[in-house]
C-alpha positions as a printed NumPy array, in Angstrom:
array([[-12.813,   9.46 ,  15.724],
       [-10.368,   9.194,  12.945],
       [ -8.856,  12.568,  11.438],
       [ -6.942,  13.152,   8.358],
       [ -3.932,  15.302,   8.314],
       [ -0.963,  16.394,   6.395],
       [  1.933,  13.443,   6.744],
       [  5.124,  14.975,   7.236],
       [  7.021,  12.988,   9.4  ],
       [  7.028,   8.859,   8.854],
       [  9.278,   5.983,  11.279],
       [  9.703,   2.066,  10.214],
       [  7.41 ,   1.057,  12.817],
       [  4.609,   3.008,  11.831],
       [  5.225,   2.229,   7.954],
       [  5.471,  -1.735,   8.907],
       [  2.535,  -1.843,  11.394],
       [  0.194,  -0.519,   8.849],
       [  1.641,  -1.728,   5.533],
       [  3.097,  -5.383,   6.29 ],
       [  1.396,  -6.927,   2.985],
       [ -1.083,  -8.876,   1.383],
       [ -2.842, -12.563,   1.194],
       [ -4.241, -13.132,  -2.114],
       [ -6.796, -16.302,  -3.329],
       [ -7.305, -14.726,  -6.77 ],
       [ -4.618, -12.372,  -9.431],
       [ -5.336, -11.239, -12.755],
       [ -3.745, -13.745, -15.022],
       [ -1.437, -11.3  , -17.963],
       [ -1.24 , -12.34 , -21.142],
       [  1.005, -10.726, -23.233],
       [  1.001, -11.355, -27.305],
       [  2.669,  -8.921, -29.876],
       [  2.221,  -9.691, -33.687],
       [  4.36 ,  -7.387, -36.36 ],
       [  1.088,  -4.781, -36.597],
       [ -0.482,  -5.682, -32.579],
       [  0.115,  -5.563, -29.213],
       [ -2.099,  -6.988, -26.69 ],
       [ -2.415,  -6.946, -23.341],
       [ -5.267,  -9.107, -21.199],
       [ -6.186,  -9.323, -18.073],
       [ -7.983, -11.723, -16.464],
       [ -8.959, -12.743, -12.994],
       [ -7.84 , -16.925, -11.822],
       [ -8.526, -18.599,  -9.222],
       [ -5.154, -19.417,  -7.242],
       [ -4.471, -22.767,  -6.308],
       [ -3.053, -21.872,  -3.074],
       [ -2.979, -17.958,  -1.507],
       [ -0.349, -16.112,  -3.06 ],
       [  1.601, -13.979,  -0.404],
       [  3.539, -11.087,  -0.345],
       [  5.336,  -9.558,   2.547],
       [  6.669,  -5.635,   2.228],
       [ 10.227,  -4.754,   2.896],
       [ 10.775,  -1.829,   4.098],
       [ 14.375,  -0.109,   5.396],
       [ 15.689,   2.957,   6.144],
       [ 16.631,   3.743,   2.853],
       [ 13.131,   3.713,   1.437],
       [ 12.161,   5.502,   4.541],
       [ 14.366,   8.387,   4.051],
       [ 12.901,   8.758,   0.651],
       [  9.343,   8.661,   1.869],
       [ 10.366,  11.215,   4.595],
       [ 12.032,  12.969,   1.505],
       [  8.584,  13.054,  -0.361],
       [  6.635,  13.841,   2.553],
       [  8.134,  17.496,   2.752],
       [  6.317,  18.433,  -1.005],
       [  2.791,  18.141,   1.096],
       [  0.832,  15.958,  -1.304],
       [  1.014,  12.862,   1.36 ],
       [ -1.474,  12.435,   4.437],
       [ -2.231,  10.179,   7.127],
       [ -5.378,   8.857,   9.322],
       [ -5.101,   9.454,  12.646],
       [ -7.223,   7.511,  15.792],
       [ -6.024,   9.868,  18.499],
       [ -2.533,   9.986,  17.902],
       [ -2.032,   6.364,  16.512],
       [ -1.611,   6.376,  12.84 ],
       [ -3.885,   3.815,  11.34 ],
       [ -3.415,   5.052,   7.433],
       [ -1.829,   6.923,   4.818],
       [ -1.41 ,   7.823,   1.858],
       [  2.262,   8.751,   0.234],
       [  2.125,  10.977,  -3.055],
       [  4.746,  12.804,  -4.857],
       [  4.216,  15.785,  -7.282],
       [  5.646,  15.618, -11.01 ],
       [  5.056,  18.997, -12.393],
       [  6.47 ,  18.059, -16.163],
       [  3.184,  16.176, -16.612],
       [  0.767,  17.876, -14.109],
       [  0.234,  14.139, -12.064],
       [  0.543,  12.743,  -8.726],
       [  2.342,   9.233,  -8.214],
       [  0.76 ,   7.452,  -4.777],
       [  3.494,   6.038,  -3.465],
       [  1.796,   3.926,  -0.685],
       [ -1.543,   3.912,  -0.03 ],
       [ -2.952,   1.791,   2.922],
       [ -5.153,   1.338,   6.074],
       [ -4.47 ,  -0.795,   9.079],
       [ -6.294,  -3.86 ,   8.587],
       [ -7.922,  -2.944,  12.133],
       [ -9.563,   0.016,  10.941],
       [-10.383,  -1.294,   7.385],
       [-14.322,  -0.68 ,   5.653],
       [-14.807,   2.272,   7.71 ],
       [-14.278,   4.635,   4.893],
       [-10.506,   6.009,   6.181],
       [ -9.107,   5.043,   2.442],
       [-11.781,   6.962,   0.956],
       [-10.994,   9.969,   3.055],
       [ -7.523,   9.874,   2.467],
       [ -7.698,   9.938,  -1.331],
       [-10.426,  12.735,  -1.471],
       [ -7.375,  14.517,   0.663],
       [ -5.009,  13.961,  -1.878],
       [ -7.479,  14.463,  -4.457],
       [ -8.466,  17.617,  -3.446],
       [ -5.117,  19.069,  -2.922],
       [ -3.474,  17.615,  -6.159],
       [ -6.815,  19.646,  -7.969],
       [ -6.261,  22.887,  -6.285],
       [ -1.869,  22.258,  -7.446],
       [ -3.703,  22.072, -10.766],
       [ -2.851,  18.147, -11.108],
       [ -4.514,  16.871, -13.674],
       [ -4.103,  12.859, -12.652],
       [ -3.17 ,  10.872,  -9.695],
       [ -1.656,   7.188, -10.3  ],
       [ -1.408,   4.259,  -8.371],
       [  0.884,   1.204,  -9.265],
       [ -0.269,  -2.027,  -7.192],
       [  0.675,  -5.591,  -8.58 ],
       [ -1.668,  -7.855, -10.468],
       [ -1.738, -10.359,  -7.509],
       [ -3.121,  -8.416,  -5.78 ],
       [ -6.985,  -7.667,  -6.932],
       [ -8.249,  -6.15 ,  -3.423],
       [ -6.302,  -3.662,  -3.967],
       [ -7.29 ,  -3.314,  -7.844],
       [-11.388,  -3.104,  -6.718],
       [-10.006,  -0.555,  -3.877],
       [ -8.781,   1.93 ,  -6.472],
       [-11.381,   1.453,  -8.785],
       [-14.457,   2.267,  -6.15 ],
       [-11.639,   5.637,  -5.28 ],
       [-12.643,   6.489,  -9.047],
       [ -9.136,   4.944, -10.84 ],
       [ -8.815,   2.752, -13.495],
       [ -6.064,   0.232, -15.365],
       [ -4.542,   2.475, -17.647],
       [ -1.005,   0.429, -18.124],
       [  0.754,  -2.871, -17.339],
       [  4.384,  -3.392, -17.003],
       [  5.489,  -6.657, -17.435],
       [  9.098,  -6.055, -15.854],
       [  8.89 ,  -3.203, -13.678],
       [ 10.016,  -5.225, -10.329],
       [ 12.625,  -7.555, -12.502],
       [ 13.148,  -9.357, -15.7  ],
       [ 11.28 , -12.253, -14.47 ],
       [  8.103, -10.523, -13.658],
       [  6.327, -11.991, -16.712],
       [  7.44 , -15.475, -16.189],
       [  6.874, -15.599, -12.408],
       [  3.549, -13.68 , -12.414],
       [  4.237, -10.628, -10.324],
       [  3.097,  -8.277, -12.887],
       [  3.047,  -3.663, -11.832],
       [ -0.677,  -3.134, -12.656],
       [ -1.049,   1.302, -13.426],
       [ -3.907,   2.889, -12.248],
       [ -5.032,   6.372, -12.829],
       [ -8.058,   8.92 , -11.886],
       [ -8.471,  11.981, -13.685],
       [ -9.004,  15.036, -12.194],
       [-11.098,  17.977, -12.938],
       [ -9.149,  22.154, -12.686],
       [ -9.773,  23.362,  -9.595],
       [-12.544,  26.442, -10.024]])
């Protein structure tokens, strides 16, 4: 049985085993138009010609960070004995009362058995009793799974960036999609 607890300590293996990337046959297509009284994003989901695929990077660096962020108590991970087989990596920003998820991913072995779910409610739940009023989530727009993953956890697409990774985001297609769920005061 899987158990969710507080993630406090984090290694490259365990970060690359269970976040190694994505496959995609489908993005959201962003088209960007600005007029001298509009701006307009859409969105759209395409049909790729061939799978678009990315592959994380992660080094010790980032790690450090994470391992940084993990000490403020807002992250957690899925445990299957001692193996971990999720997690999810938040950090607090108290001048605007929200929660930035970091990471946020299951092994693909122990995918659809409700673990993401879990892990969310955790964070969730603690961000509400912090008195958090919103979590967000950043994901890219090639990558849709993870778009219809957030949005059954109760988020929605609140912003787009069109060069948050580089100046060629637009242009290459690689676009930071912003998600957010509101939360309600703790009681």
């Amino acid at each position: 049985m899987v158990e969710i607890r507080s993630l406090t300590q984090l290694n490259l293996a365990d970060l690359r085993q269970i976040a190694s990337g994505y496959t995609s046959d489908n993005k959201y297509a962003v088209h960007h138009t600005e007029g001298e009284s509009f701006v307009s994003f859409d969105l759209r989901l395409v049909t790729l010609d061939k799978p678009y695929v990315k592959k994380f990077h992660y080094n010790n660096e980032i790690l450090q960070q994470y391992n940084t962020v993990l000490r403020s108590g807002y992250s957690f991970g899925a445990y299957d004995d001692n193996l971990l087989v999720g997690l999810a990596i938040a950090e607090a920003h108290r001048w605007n009362r929200s929660l930035s998820v970091h990471e946020f991913h299951v092994a693909e072995t122990h995918r659809n058995q409700g673990i993401g779910k879990q892990l969310m409610e955790c964070v969730a739940e603690k961000a509400r009793r912090a008195g958090f009023r919103i979590i967000v989530c950043e994901t890219q727009n090639t990558n849709p799974t993870a778009i219809n993953v957030y949005r059954k956890l109760g988020f929605r697409v609140e912003g787009v960036d069109i060069s948050f990774y580089s100046n060629d985001d637009y242009s290459e297609g690689e676009i930071a999609v912003f998600m957010k769920r509101r939360l309600c005061a703790a009681l």
